[in-house]
Coordinates of C-alpha atoms in Angstrom, one line a residue:
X1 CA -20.7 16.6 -1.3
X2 CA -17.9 16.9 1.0
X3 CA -16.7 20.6 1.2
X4 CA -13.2 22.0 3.1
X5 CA -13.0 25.5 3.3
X6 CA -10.2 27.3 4.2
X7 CA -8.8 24.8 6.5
X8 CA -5.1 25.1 7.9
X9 CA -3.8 22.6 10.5
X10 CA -0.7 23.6 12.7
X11 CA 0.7 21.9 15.8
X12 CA 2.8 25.0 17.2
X13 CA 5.0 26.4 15.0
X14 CA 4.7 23.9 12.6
X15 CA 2.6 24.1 9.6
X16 CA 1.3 20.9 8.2
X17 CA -1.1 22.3 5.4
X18 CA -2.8 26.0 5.0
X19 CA -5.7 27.4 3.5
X20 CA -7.2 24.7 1.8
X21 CA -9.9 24.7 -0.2
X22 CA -11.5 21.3 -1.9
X23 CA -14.9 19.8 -3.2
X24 CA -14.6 16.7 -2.6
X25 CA -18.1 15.3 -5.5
X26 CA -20.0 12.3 -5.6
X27 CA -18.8 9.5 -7.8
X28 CA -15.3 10.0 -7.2
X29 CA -11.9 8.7 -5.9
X30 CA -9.6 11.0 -4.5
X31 CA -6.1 9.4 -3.6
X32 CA -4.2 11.4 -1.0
X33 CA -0.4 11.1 -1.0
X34 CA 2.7 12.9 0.2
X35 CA 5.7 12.4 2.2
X36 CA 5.9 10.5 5.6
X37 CA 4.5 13.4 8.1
X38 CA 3.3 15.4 5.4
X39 CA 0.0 15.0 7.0
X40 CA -2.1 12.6 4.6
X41 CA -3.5 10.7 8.0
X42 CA -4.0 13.9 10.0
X43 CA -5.6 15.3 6.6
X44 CA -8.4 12.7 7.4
X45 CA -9.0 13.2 10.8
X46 CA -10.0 16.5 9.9
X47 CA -12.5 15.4 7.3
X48 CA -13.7 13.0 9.9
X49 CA -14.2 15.7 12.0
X50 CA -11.9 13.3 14.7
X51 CA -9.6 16.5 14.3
X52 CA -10.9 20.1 14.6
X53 CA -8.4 21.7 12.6
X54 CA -6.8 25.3 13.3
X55 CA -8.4 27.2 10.9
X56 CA -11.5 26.9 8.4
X57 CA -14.0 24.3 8.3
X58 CA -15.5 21.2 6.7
X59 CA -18.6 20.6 6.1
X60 CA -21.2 17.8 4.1
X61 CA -25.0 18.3 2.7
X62 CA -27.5 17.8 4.9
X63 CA -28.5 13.9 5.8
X64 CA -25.0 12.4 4.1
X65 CA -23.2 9.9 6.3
X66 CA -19.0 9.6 6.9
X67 CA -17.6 6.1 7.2
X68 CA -14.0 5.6 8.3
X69 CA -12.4 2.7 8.4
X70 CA -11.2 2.2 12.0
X71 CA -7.5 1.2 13.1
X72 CA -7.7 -0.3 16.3
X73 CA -8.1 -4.1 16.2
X74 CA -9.3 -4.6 19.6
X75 CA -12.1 -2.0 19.8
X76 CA -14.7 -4.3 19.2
X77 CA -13.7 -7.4 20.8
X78 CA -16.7 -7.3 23.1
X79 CA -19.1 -7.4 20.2
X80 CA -19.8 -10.4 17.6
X81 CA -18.2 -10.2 14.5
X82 CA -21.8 -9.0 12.5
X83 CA -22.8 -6.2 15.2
X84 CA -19.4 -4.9 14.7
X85 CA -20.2 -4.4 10.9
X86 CA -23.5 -3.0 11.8
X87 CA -21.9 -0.4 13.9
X88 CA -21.4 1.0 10.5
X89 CA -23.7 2.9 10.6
X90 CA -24.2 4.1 13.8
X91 CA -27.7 5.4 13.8
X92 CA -29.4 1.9 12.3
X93 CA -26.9 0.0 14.9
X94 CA -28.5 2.2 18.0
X95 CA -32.5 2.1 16.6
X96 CA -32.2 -1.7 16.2
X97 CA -30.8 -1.8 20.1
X98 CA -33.2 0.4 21.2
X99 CA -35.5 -1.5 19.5
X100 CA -34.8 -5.0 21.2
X101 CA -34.8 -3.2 24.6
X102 CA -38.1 -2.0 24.3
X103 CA -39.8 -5.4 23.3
X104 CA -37.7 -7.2 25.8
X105 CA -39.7 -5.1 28.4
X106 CA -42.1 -7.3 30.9
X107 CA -44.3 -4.2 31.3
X108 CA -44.8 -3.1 27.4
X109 CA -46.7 0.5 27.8
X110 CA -48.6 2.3 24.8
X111 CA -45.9 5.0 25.5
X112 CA -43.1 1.9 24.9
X113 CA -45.7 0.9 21.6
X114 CA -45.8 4.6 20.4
X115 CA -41.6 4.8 20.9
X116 CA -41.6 1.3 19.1
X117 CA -43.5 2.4 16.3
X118 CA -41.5 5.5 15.6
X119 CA -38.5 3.3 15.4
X120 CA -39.7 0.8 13.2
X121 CA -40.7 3.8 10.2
X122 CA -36.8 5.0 10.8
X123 CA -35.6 1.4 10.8
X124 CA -37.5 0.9 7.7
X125 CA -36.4 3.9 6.1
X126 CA -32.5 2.9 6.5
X127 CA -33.0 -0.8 4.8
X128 CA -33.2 -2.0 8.6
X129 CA -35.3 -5.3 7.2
X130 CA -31.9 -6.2 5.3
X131 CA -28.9 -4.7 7.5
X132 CA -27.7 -8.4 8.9
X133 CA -28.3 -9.9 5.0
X134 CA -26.2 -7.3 3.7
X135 CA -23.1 -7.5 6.1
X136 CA -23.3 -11.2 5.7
X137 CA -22.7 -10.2 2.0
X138 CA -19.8 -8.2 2.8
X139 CA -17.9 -10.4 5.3
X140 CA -18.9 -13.7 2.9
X141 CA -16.9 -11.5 0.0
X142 CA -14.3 -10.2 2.2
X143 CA -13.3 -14.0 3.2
X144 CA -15.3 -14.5 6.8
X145 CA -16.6 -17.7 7.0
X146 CA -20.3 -18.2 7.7
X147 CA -19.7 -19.8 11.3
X148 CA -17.9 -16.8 12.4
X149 CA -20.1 -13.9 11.8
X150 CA -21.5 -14.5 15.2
X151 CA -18.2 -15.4 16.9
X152 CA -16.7 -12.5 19.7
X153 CA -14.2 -10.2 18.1
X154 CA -11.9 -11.5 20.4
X155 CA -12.6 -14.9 19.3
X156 CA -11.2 -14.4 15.5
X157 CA -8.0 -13.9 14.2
X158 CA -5.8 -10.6 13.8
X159 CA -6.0 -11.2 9.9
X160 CA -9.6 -11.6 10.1
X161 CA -10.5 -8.5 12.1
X162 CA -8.6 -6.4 9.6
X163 CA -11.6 -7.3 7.3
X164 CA -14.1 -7.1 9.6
X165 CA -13.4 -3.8 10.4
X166 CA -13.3 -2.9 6.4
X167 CA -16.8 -4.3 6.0
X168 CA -17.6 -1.8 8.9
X169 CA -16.6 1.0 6.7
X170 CA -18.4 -0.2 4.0
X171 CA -21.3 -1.5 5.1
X172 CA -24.7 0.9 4.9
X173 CA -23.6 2.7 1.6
X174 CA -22.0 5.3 3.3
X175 CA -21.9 9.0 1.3
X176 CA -18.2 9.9 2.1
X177 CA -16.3 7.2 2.2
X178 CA -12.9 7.5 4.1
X179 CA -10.2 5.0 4.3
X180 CA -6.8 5.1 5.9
X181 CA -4.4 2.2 4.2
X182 CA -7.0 -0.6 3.5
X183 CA -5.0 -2.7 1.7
X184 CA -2.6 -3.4 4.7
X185 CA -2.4 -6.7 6.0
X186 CA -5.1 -7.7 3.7
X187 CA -4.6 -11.1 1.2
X188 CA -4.8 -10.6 -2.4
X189 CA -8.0 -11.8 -3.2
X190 CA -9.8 -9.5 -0.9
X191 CA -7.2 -6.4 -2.2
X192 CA -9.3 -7.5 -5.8
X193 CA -12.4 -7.5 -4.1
X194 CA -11.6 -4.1 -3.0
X195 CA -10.8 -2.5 -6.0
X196 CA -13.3 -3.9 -7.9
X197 CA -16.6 -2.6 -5.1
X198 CA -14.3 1.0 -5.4
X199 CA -14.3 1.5 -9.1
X200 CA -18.4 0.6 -8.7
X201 CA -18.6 2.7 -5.7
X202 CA -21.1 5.4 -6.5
X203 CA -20.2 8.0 -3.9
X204 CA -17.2 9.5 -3.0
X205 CA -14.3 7.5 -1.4
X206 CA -11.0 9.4 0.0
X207 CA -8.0 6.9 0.3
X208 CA -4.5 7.1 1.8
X209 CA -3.0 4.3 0.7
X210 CA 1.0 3.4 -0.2
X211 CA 0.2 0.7 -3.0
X212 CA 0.5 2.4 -5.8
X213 CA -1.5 -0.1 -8.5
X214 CA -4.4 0.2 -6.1
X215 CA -4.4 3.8 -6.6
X216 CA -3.9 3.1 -10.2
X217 CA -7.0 1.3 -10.3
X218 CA -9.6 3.2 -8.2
X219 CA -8.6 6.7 -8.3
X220 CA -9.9 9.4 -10.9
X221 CA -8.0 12.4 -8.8
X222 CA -5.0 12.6 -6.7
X223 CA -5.0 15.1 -3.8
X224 CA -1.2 15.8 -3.2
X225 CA 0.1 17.4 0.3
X226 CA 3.3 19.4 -0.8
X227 CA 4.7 22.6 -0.4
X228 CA 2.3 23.3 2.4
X229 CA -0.6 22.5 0.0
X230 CA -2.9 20.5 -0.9
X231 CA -3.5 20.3 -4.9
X232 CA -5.7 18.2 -6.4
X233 CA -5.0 16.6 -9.7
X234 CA -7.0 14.5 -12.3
X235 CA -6.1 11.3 -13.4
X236 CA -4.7 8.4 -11.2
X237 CA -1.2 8.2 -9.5
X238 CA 1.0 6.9 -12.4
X239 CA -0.2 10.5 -13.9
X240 CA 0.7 12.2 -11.0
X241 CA 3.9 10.9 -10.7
X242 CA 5.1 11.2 -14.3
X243 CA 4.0 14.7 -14.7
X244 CA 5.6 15.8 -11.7
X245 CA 9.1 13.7 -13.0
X246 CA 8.6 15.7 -16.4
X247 CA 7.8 19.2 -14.7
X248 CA 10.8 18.4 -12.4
X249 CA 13.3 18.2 -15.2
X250 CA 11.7 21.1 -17.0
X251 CA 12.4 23.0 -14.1
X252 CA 15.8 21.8 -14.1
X253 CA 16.3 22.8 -17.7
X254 CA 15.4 26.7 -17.7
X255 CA 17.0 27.2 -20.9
X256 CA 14.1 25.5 -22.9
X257 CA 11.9 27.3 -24.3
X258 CA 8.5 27.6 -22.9
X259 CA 6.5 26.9 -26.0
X260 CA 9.0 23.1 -26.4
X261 CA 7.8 22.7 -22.4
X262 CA 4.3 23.1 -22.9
X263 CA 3.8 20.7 -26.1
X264 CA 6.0 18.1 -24.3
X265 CA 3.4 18.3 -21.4
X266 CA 0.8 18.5 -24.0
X267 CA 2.0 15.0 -26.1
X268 CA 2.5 13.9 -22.7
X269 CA -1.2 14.5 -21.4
X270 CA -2.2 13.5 -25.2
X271 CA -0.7 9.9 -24.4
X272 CA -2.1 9.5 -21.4
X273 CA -5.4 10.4 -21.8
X274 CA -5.3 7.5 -24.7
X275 CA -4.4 4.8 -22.1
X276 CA -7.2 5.4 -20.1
X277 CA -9.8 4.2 -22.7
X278 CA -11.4 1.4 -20.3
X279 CA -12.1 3.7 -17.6
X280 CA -16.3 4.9 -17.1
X281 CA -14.5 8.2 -16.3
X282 CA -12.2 8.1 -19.7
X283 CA -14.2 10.9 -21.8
X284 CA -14.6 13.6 -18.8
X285 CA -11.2 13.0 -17.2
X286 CA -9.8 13.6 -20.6
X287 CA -11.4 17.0 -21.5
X288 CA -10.0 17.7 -18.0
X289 CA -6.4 16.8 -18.9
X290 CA -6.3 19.0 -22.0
X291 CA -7.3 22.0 -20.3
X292 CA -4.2 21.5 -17.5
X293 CA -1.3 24.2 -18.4
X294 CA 2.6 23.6 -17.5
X295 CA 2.3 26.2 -14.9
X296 CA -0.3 23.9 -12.8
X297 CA 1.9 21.1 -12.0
X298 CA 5.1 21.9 -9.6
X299 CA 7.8 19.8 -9.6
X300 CA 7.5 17.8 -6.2
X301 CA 9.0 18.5 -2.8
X302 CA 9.6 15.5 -1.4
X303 CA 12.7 13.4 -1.9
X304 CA 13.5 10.1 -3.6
X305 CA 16.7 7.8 -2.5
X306 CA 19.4 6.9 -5.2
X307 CA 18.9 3.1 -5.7
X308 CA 21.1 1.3 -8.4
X309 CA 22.5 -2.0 -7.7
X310 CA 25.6 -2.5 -10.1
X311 CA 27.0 -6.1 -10.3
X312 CA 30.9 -5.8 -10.5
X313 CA 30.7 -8.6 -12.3
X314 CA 28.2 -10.4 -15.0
X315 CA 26.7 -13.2 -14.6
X316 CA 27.7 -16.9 -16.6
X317 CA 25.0 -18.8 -18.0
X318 CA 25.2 -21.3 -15.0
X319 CA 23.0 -19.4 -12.0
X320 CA 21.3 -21.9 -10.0
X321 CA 19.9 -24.9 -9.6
X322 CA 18.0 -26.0 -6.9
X323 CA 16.8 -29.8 -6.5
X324 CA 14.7 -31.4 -4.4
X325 CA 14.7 -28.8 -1.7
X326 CA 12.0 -30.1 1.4
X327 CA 11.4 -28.3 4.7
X328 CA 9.4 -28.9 7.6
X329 CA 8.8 -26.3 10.5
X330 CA 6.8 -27.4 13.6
X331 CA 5.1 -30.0 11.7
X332 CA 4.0 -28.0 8.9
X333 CA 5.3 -29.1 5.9
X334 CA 6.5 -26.1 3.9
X335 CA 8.2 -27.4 0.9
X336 CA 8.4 -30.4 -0.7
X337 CA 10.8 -31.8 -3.0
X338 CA 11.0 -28.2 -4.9
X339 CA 13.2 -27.8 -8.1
X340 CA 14.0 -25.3 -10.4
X341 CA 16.7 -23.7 -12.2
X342 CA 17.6 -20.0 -12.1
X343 CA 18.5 -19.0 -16.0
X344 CA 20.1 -15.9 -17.0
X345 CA 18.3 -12.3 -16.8
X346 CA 15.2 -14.7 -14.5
X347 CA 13.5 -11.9 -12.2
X348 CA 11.5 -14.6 -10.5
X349 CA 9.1 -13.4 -8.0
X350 CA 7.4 -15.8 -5.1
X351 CA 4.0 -16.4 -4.5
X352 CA 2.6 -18.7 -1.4
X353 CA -0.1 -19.7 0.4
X354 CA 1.6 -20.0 3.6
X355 CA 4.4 -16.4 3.9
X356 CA 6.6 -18.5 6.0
X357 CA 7.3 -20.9 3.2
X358 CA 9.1 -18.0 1.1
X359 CA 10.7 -17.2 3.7
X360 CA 12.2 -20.6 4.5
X361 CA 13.1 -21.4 0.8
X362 CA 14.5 -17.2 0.4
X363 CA 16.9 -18.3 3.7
X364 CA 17.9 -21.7 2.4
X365 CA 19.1 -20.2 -0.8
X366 CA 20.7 -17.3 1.3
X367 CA 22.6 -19.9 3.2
X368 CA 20.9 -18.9 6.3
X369 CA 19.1 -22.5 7.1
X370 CA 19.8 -25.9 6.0
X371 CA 17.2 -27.8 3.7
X372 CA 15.5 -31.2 5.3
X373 CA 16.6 -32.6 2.3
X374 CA 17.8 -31.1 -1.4
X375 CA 20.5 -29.6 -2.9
X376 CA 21.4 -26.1 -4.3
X377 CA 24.1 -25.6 -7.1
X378 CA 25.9 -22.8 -7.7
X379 CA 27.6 -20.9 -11.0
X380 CA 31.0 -19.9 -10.2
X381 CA 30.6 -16.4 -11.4
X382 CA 27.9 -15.9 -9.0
X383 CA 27.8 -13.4 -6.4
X384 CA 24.6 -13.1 -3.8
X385 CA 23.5 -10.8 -1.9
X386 CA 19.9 -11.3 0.7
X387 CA 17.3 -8.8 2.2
X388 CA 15.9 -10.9 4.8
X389 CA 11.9 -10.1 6.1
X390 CA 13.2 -9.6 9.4
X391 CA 16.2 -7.3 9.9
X392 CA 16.3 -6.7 13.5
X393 CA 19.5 -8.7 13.9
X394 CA 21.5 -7.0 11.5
X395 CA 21.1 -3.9 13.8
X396 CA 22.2 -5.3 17.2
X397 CA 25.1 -3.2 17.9
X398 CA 25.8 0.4 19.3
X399 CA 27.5 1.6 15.9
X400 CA 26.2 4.9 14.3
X401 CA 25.1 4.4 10.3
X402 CA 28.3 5.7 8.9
X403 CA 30.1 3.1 11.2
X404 CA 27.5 0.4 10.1
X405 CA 28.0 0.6 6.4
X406 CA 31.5 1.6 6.2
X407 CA 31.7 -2.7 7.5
X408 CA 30.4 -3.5 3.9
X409 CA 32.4 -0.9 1.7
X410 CA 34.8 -2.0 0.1
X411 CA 36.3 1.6 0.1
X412 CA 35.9 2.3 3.8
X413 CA 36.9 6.1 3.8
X414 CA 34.4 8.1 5.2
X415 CA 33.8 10.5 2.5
X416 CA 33.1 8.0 0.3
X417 CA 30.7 6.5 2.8
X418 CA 28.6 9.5 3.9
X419 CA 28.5 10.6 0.1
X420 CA 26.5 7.5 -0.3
X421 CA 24.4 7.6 2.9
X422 CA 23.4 11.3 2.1
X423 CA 21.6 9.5 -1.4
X424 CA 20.3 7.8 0.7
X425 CA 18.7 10.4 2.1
X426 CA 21.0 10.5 5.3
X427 CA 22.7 13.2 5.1
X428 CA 24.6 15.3 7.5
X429 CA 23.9 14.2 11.3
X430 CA 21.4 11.7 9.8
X431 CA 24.2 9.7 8.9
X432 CA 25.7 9.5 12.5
X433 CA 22.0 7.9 14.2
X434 CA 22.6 5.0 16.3
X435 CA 21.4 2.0 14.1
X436 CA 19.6 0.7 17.1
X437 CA 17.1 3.2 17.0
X438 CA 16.4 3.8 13.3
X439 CA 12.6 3.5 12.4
X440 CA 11.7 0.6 10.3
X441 CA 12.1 2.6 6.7
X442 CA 15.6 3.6 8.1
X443 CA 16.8 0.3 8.1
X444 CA 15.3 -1.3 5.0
X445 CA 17.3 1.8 3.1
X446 CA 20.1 0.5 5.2
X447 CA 19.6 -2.5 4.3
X448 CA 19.7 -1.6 0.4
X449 CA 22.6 0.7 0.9
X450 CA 24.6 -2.5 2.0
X451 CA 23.2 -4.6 -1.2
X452 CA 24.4 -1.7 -3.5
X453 CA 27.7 -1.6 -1.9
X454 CA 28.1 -5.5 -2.5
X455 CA 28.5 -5.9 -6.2
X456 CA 26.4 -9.1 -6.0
X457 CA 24.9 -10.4 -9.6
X458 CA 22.4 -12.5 -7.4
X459 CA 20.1 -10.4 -5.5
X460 CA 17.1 -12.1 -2.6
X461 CA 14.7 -9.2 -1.6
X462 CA 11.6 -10.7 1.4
X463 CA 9.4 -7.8 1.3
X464 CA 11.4 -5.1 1.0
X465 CA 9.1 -2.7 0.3
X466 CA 7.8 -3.2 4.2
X467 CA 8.2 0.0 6.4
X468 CA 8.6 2.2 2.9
X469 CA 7.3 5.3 2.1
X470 CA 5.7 5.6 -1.6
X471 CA 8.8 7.2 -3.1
X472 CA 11.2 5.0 -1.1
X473 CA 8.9 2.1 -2.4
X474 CA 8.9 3.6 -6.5
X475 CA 13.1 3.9 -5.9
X476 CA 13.7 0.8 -4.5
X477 CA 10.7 -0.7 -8.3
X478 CA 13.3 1.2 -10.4
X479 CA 16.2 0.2 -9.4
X480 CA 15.3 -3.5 -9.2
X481 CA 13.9 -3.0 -13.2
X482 CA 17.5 -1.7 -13.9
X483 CA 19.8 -4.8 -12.3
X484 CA 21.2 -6.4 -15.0
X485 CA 21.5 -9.9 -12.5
X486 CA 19.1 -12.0 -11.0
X487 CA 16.5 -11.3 -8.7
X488 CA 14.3 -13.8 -6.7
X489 CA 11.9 -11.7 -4.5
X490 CA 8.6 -11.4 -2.9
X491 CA 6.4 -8.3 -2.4
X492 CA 2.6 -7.3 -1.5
X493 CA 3.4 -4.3 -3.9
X494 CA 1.6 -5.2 -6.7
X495 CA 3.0 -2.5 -9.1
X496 CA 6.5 -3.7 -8.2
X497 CA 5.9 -7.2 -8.6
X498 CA 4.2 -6.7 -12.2
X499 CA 7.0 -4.6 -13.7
X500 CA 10.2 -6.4 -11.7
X501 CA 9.2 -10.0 -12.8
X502 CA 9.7 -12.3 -15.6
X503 CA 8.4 -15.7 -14.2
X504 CA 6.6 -16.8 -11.6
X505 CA 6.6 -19.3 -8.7
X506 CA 4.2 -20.3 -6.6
X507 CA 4.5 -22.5 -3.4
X508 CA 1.5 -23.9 -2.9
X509 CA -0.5 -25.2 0.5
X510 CA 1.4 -28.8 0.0
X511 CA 4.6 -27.3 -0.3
X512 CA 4.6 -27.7 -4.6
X513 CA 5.2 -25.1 -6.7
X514 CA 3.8 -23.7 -10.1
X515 CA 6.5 -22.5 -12.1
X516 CA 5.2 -19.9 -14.9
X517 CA 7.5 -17.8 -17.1
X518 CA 4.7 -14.9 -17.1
X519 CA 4.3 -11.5 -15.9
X520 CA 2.4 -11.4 -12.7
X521 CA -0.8 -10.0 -14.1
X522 CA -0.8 -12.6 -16.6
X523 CA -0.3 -15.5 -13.4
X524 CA -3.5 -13.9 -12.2
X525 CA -5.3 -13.6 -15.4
X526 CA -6.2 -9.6 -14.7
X527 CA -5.2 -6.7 -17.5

């Protein structure tokens, strides 16, 4: 068990968190969330012990281990890709050196034999005998070839050590298991994999993590840092999220009475608790949700934008058709004689094997790169609108963000503008930045502000949820499930992706596509 007592962290005047108290039990997963800066990252350190924190303490029963999952890809690149995993667990990785030291010796003493032998009964007792079989196991799952588990980290890709370093903070069983946004840059069948050695994970895993279906799936607590605080709340983070909505607008209506608050909260809880039938946890979490009162769950502190893209106009039934588009890029043949037709209220979202291909075919359609070959035909009611992967270029001049938008208003007075940069969430001297050094969530809801301002009944979104913060990201999911247009888009979000489309297309290593009207959990066969 993983115990913090008391702990408050500050960095001079400022307070991230104070006096909290958790116990943090075996067989659980606790997702942490909260604002950008709230402190989520910084909340682990401390549990890491990486950061002493100002006050209180945290401690773990004697002989449990800590993994964390490591951020720096280049740590390691001194070290083969299996001893990297190994260093896991640090205390097997250093016997099993010392180890090979002390045999390598010409002049093998008793004293060396004694030292040796000592060793060998700790080795044994840490599974030593089948540490290299078992990270083989994890890197094979994870995706790493055979023929590389003995290659230098420097010798493998950027992709690939992004796994590695995962197995690393899996490998050895570890008691507390701590892990800072694992799903980033990882593919989606090892994000499965993931979830699915979580939800089996019989100790206790901590996870910051933005994707919200990953939390979904593997957590049976939420640990929010608000107000100060850090609460702890059963269930997973859809749970979260719609109780704090529903305690929000209770707050808001103060008129109600208390005893009409507290049964909607109750037939609230009362649904939820049904929907989570399939989980092992199902029974306990639900005696723990009817016990919850209205007065436990605040409304939140931290601030969602405004996203609503209105067409000005609707769409005809003639959107798009697209025949026998073909692109090739350096040799690489990215699509090949690819046809479809757009049809009216289509959300479509884009799979591929190769990123760069959606890309391509996303700036094609956007107008922003000519086909090798192929055609794209146009309704005349339609109006389109593109959020490209790469914004930089949109944001190469000295103008402020009032300055910036006002170009794509098609009421250009200022009032009008700021009013709708403020819900936006830039709002007084936010609004008067220099776009050239916005942060990377700055500009995407730049970016958005300028698609909303359009009118367009054709919107193209390339991972727009990149550089978001979890309410930024759960804005940006509602208002795409609103647009009453078209949408082709792309997204590692998973939650987004399920919910947004309608059919699916994938592009696939040979530049075809599979063209499913589906959701996206039925394309991948998973509930």
């Amino acid at each position: 068990m993983l115990n913090v007592n008391g702990v408050t962290v500050r960095f001079g005047k400022r307070v991230l968190f104070e006096d909290v108290n958790i116990k943090f039990t075996k067989g659980n997963c606790y997702g942490i969330i909260g604002a950008n800066g709230a402190g989520k990252s910084t909340f682990l350190k401390v549990l890491s012990g990486e950061l002493e924190p100002s006050k209180g303490d945290v401690t773990i029963d004697k002989g449990e281990r800590i993994s964390i999952l490591k951020q720096d890809h280049f740590a390691f690149d001194e070290y083969t890709v299996i001893d990297t995993v190994l260093m896991g667990n640090k205390e097997l990785y250093d016997i099993m050196k010392e180890k090979e030291e002390i045999y390598a010796k010409p002049d093998f003493s008793e004293e060396d034999g004694m030292k040796a032998a000592k060793l060998e009964e700790r080795f044994a007792e840490l599974d030593g005998w089948n540490a290299e079989s078992d990270a083989a196991m994890l890197l094979n799952d994870l995706g790493i070839v055979p023929e590389n588990h003995y290659k230098y980290m420097k010798e493998i890709e950027d992709r690939e050590k992004v796994k590695v370093l995962l197995a690393q903070s899996l490998f050895g069983n570890p008691d507390v298991l701590l892990l800072d946004e694992p799903t980033n840059d990882l593919d989606m069948k090892s994000i499965e994999w993931l979830q699915e050695f979580l939800i089996n994970y019989e100790n206790t895993v901590i996870v910051v993590s933005h994707d919200r279906y990953f939390l979904n799936k593997i957590c049976t607590y939420i640990a929010d840092v608000d107000f100060g605080k850090i609460k702890v709340y059963p269930g997973n983070y859809d749970f979260w999220y719609e109780s704090s909505q529903l305690a929000l607008k209770q707050a808001r209506e103060q008129n109600k009475k208390k005893e009409e608050k507290i049964k909607e909260l109750q037939d609230f809880i009362a649904r939820f608790s049904a929907n989570a039938s399939k989980s092992k946890q199902a029974t306990s979490r639900k005696k723990t949700l009817e016990k919850i009162e209205l007065e436990e769950i605040k409304p939140s502190n931290r601030k969602y934008p405004y996203i609503d893209f209105k067409p000005d106009r609707e769409p005809g039934k003639e959107i798009l058709k697209v025949k026998d588009l073909s692109k090739t890029i350096d040799g690489v043949k990215l699509l090949d004689n690819v046809t479809f037709d757009v049809k009216q209220d289509n959300k479509i979202a884009f799979l591929a094997d190769n990123e760069l291909a959606k890309t391509v075919l996303f700036q094609i359609i956007a107008g922003e790169m000519e086909p090798d070959t192929g055609s794209l035909e146009w309704g005349t009611t339609i109006t389109k609108d593109y959020f490209p992967k790469d914004n930089s270029y949109l944001f190469e001049t000295n103008e402020n963000i009032t300055e910036w938008l006002r170009k794509y208003s098609k009421d250009p007075d200022e009032t009008y503008v700021r009013s709708f940069l403020g819900r936006m969430l830039f709002s007084g001297d936010e609004a008067l930045k220099q776009v050239s050094v916005l942060s990377g969530g700055e500009k995407v809801r730049c970016v958005l502000s300028k698609m909303m301002l359009s009118g367009a009944n054709f919107l193209i979104f390339d991972e727009p949820t990149n550089h978001l913060d979890m309410e930024s990201i759960t804005a940006l999911n509602e208002g795409m499930s609103k647009f009453k247009g078209n949408i082709l888009f792309t997204s590692h979000d998973h939650q987004l992706t399920q919910t947004v489309a309608n059919r699916i297309i994938d592009i696939k290593e040979d530049g075809k596509i599979i063209d499913k009207e589906c959701t996206y959990n039925e394309y991948l066969g998973v509930e």
